[in-house]
CSV table of C-alpha atoms in Angstrom, one decimal:
chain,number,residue,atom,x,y,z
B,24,UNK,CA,-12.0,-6.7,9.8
B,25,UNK,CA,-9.0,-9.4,8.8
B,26,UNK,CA,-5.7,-7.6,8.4
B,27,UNK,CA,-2.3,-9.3,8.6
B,28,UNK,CA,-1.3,-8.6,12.3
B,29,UNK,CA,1.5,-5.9,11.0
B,30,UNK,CA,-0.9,-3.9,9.1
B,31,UNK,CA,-3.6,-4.0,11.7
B,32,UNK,CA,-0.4,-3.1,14.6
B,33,UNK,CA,-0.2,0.2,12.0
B,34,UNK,CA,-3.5,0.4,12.3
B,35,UNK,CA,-4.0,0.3,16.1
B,36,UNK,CA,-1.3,2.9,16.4
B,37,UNK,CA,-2.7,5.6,14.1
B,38,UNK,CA,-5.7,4.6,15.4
B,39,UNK,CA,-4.5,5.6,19.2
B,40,UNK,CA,-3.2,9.0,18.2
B,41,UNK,CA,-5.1,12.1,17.6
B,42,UNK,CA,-5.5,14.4,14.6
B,43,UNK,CA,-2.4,15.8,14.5
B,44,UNK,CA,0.1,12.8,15.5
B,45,UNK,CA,-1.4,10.7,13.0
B,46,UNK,CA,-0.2,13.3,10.5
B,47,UNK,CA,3.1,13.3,12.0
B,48,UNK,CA,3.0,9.2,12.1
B,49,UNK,CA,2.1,9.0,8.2
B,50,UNK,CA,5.3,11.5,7.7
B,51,UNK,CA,7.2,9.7,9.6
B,52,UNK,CA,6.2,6.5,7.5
B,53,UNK,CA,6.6,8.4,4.2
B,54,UNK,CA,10.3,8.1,5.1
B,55,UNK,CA,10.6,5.0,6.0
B,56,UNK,CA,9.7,3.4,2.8
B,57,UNK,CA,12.9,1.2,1.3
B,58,UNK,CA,14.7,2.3,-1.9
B,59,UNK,CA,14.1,0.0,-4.7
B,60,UNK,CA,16.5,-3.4,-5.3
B,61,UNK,CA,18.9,-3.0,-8.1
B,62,UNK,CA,17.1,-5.6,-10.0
B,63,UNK,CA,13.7,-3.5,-10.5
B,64,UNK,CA,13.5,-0.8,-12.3
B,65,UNK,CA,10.8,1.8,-12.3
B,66,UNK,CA,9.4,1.6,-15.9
B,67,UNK,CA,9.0,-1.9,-15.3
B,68,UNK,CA,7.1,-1.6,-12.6
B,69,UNK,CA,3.5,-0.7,-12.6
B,70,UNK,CA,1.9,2.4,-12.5
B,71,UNK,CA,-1.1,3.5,-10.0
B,72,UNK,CA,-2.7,6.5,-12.3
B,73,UNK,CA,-5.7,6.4,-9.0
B,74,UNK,CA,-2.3,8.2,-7.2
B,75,UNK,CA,-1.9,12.6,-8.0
B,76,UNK,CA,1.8,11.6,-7.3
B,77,UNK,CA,3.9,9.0,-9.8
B,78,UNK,CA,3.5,6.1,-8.0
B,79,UNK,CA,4.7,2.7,-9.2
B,80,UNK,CA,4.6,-0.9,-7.6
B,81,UNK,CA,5.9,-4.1,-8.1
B,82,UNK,CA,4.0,-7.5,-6.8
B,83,UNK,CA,5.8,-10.6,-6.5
B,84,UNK,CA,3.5,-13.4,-5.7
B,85,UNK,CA,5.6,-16.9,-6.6
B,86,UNK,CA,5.5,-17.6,-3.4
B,87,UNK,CA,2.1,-17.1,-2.3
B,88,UNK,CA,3.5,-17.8,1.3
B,89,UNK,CA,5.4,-15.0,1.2
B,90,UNK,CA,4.4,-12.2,-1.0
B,91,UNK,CA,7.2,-9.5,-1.9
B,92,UNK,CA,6.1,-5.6,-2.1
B,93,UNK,CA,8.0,-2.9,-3.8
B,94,UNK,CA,7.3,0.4,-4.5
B,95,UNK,CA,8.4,3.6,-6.2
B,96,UNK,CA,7.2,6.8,-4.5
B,97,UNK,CA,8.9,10.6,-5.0
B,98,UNK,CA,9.9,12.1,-1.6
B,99,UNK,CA,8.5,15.4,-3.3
B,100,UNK,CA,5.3,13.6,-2.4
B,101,UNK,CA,5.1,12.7,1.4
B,102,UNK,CA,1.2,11.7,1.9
B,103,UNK,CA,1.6,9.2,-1.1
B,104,UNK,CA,5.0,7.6,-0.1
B,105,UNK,CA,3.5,7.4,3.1
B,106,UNK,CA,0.4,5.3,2.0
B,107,UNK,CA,2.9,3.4,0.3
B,108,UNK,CA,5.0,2.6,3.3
B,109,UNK,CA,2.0,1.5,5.3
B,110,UNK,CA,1.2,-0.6,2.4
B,111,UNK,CA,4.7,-2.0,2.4
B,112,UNK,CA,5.0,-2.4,5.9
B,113,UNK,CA,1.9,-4.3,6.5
B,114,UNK,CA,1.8,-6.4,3.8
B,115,UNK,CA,5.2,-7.5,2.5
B,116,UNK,CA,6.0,-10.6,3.3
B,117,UNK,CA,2.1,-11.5,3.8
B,118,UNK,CA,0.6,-14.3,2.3
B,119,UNK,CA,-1.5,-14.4,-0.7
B,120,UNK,CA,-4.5,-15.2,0.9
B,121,UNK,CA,-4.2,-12.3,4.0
B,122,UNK,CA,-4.0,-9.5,1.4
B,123,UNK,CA,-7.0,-10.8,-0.6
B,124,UNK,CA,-8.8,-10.3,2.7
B,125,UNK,CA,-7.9,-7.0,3.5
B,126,UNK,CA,-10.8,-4.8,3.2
B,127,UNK,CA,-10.9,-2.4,0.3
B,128,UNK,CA,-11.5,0.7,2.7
B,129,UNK,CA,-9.3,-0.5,5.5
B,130,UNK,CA,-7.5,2.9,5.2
B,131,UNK,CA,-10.7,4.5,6.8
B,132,UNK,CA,-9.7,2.8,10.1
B,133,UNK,CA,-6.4,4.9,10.3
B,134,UNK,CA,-8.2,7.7,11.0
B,135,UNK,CA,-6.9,9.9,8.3
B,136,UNK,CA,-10.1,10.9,6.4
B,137,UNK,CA,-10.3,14.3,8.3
B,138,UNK,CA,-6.9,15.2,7.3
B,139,UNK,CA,-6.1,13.6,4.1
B,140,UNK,CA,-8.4,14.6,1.2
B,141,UNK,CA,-10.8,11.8,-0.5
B,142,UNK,CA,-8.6,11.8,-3.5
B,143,UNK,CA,-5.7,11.2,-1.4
B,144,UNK,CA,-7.5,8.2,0.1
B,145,UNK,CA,-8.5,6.8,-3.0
B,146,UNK,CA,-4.8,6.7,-4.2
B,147,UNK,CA,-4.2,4.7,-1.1
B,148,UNK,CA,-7.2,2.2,-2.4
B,149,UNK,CA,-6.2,2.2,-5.6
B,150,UNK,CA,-2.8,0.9,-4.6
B,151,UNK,CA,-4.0,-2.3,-2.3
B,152,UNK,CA,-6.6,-3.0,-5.5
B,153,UNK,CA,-3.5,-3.3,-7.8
B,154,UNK,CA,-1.6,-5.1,-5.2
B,155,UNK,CA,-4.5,-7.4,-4.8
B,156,UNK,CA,-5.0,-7.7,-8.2
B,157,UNK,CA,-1.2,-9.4,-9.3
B,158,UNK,CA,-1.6,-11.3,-6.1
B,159,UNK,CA,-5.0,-13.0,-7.9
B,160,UNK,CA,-3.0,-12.7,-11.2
B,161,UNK,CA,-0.3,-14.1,-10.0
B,162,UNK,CA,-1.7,-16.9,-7.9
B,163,UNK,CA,-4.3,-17.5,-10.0
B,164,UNK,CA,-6.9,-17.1,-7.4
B,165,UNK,CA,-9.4,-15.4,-9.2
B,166,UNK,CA,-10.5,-16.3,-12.4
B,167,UNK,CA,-11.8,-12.9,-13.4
B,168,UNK,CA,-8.8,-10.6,-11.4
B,169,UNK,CA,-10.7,-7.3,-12.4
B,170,UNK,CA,-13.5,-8.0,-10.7
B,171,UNK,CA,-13.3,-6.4,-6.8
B,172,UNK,CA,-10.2,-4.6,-4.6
């Protein structure tokens, strides 16, 4: 599997905890996701509909170097802000061409599938496919963006 080294460090730590601390360790994520910069605004951003909580994000790819994350996630809604912080953790600041290689199921490999429901995961999934996505938009890397996540 080829993850950016931070997102496969969060993914060697959930994946040395049991059951129960990873469900702590995704809480604990969930608040450490950043506010938003003044200059984004949430109904600019776009929405991730695969997520049961309001989720937005924001991908800036013009530097493919150095791609900027940003996301909008209500505290109301801890298991999807903290999918969101892994997401920002482990690939903000990536380049272009490490989050095209992240698998599309990477999130299996944090263990959480016996404790998070499917439809939980696939709000996860449906994030890094958006992300993924603008970053092909963006870069123009893909002729055809909507093809794969």
């Amino acid at each position: 599997m080829s993850l950016p080294p931070a997102l496969a460090e969060i993914v060697d730590d959930f994946g040395a905890l049991g059951e129960s601390d990873r469900v702590t360790l995704l809480l604990e994520f969930a608040g450490e996701l950043p506010d938003l910069p003044d200059h984004l605004r949430e109904d600019a951003m776009e929405p991730v509909p695969e997520c049961q909580s309001p989720v937005f994000l924001s991908v800036d790819a013009a530097d493919a170097a150095e791609v900027r994350l940003y996301f909008s996630a209500p505290r109301e809604a801890p298991t999807t802000r903290g999918f969101a912080s892994i997401l920002h953790q482990g690939l903000d600041g990536a380049p272009a061409a490490a989050i095209l290689d992240v698998p599309a199921d990477f999130y299996y490999d944090l263990g959480l599938g016996s404790v998070v429901s499917p439809l939980r995961l696939r709000g996860m999934a449906g994030m890094l496919g958006r992300i993924k996505n603008q970053v092909r938009i963006q870069t123009a890397g893909d002729p055809n963006p909507d093809t794969g996540a």
